[in-house]
Amino acid sequence: DWYLNLCLRLAEHSGAAVVKLLQWASSRPDLFGESFCAVFERLQDRTTPHDLEHTERSLREAYGEGWEDRIQLGEVLGSGCIGQVYKGVIQNEHGAEQEVAIKGMPFLM
């Protein structure tokens, strides 16, 4: 079990193509066995969230310095192999706060 969990952690950092392949493989216990699928099915909907600093760097690159004055990041709502979704608040064009979902995709920037 420890070996499969180690492989899972490495796979999560190997990029989207590897994760997508393992998502498919984890749905095939007839080919890869129950223990493999039990570990790697986590890639289906429970990937390890990336560090907040990756999302902050992406927002800084996209919106410039001071992005924090316009965008507030909250809790992580979901995490996938390419990015994750945060609960957030932005200021709309009238200056009012508006709750939004913010998708951070640091690996595509």
Tab-separated table of C-alpha atoms in Angstrom:
chain	number	residue	atom	x	y	z
A	1	ASP	CA	0.000	0.000	0.000
A	2	TRP	CA	2.776	2.480	0.873
A	3	TYR	CA	4.267	2.000	-2.576
A	4	LEU	CA	0.998	2.775	-4.373
A	5	ASN	CA	0.482	5.849	-2.185
A	6	LEU	CA	4.000	7.032	-3.021
A	7	CYS	CA	3.256	6.518	-6.721
A	8	LEU	CA	0.033	8.494	-6.303
A	9	ARG	CA	1.893	11.459	-4.793
A	10	LEU	CA	4.440	11.372	-7.611
A	11	ALA	CA	1.722	11.084	-10.246
A	12	GLU	CA	-0.051	14.173	-8.874
A	13	HIS	CA	3.089	16.175	-9.670
A	14	SER	CA	3.710	14.619	-13.081
A	15	GLY	CA	1.308	16.737	-15.082
A	16	ALA	CA	-2.179	16.551	-16.484
A	17	ALA	CA	-1.510	13.852	-19.093
A	18	VAL	CA	-0.235	11.399	-16.475
A	19	VAL	CA	-3.138	12.176	-14.138
A	20	LYS	CA	-5.684	11.734	-16.939
A	21	LEU	CA	-4.174	8.356	-17.869
A	22	LEU	CA	-4.273	7.214	-14.241
A	23	GLN	CA	-7.849	8.460	-13.840
A	24	TRP	CA	-8.810	6.120	-16.656
A	25	ALA	CA	-6.687	3.272	-15.269
A	26	SER	CA	-8.272	3.632	-11.833
A	27	SER	CA	-11.663	2.940	-13.382
A	28	ARG	CA	-10.464	-0.453	-14.683
A	29	PRO	CA	-10.092	-2.917	-11.783
A	30	ASP	CA	-10.419	-5.711	-14.364
A	31	LEU	CA	-7.059	-4.608	-15.805
A	32	PHE	CA	-5.173	-3.100	-12.873
A	33	GLY	CA	-6.628	-4.772	-9.767
A	34	GLU	CA	-8.737	-3.585	-6.864
A	35	SER	CA	-5.886	-2.284	-4.677
A	36	PHE	CA	-4.430	-0.136	-7.485
A	37	CYS	CA	-7.847	1.305	-8.312
A	38	ALA	CA	-8.690	1.963	-4.662
A	39	VAL	CA	-5.611	4.200	-4.344
A	40	PHE	CA	-5.659	5.913	-7.741
A	41	GLU	CA	-9.404	6.601	-7.827
A	42	ARG	CA	-8.521	9.544	-5.603
A	43	LEU	CA	-7.378	11.261	-8.808
A	44	GLN	CA	-11.000	11.200	-9.984
A	45	ASP	CA	-12.193	13.936	-7.617
A	46	ARG	CA	-9.891	14.306	-4.619
A	47	THR	CA	-6.508	15.484	-5.894
A	48	THR	CA	-4.189	17.228	-3.477
A	49	PRO	CA	-4.670	21.003	-3.817
A	50	HIS	CA	-1.652	22.929	-5.066
A	51	ASP	CA	-0.077	25.598	-2.892
A	52	LEU	CA	-1.857	28.923	-2.705
A	53	GLU	CA	1.348	30.657	-3.850
A	54	HIS	CA	0.917	29.067	-7.307
A	55	THR	CA	-2.542	30.598	-7.670
A	56	GLU	CA	-1.344	33.941	-6.318
A	57	ARG	CA	1.529	33.980	-8.836
A	58	SER	CA	-0.934	33.228	-11.668
A	59	LEU	CA	-3.255	36.032	-10.528
A	60	ARG	CA	-0.324	38.457	-10.284
A	61	GLU	CA	0.759	37.543	-13.834
A	62	ALA	CA	-2.804	37.908	-15.147
A	63	TYR	CA	-3.926	41.037	-13.241
A	64	GLY	CA	-0.687	42.702	-12.130
A	65	GLU	CA	0.503	43.859	-8.743
A	66	GLY	CA	-2.325	44.837	-6.429
A	67	TRP	CA	-4.691	42.110	-7.654
A	68	GLU	CA	-5.457	41.470	-3.956
A	69	ASP	CA	-7.284	44.824	-3.837
A	70	ARG	CA	-9.840	43.527	-6.354
A	71	ILE	CA	-9.951	39.774	-5.750
A	72	GLN	CA	-10.329	37.935	-2.443
A	73	LEU	CA	-9.641	34.201	-2.434
A	74	GLY	CA	-11.516	32.008	0.011
A	75	GLU	CA	-11.584	28.289	0.625
A	76	VAL	CA	-10.775	25.688	-2.018
A	77	LEU	CA	-14.057	24.271	-3.344
A	78	GLY	CA	-12.512	21.664	-5.614
A	79	SER	CA	-9.164	20.537	-6.930
A	80	GLY	CA	-8.306	18.789	-10.173
A	81	CYS	CA	-5.239	17.827	-12.139
A	82	ILE	CA	-5.007	21.145	-13.991
A	83	GLY	CA	-6.308	23.651	-11.480
A	84	GLN	CA	-8.632	24.278	-8.609
A	85	VAL	CA	-11.680	26.339	-7.792
A	86	TYR	CA	-11.859	28.812	-4.931
A	87	LYS	CA	-14.758	30.589	-3.316
A	88	GLY	CA	-14.026	34.257	-3.888
A	89	VAL	CA	-15.214	37.823	-3.817
A	90	ILE	CA	-14.538	40.463	-6.477
A	91	GLN	CA	-15.489	44.091	-6.814
A	92	ASN	CA	-17.732	44.578	-9.825
A	93	GLU	CA	-17.716	47.634	-12.092
A	94	HIS	CA	-19.979	49.525	-9.640
A	95	GLY	CA	-17.639	48.892	-6.700
A	96	ALA	CA	-19.988	46.400	-5.046
A	97	GLU	CA	-18.685	43.079	-3.770
A	98	GLN	CA	-19.871	40.015	-5.626
A	99	GLU	CA	-19.372	36.359	-4.620
A	100	VAL	CA	-17.840	34.284	-7.412
A	101	ALA	CA	-16.073	31.022	-8.092
A	102	ILE	CA	-12.458	31.594	-9.126
A	103	LYS	CA	-10.645	28.922	-11.104
A	104	GLY	CA	-6.901	28.934	-10.685
A	105	MET	CA	-4.967	27.110	-13.404
A	106	PRO	CA	-1.303	27.718	-12.559
A	107	PHE	CA	0.011	24.957	-14.798
A	108	LEU	CA	-1.386	26.574	-17.935
A	109	MET	CA	0.129	29.993	-17.382
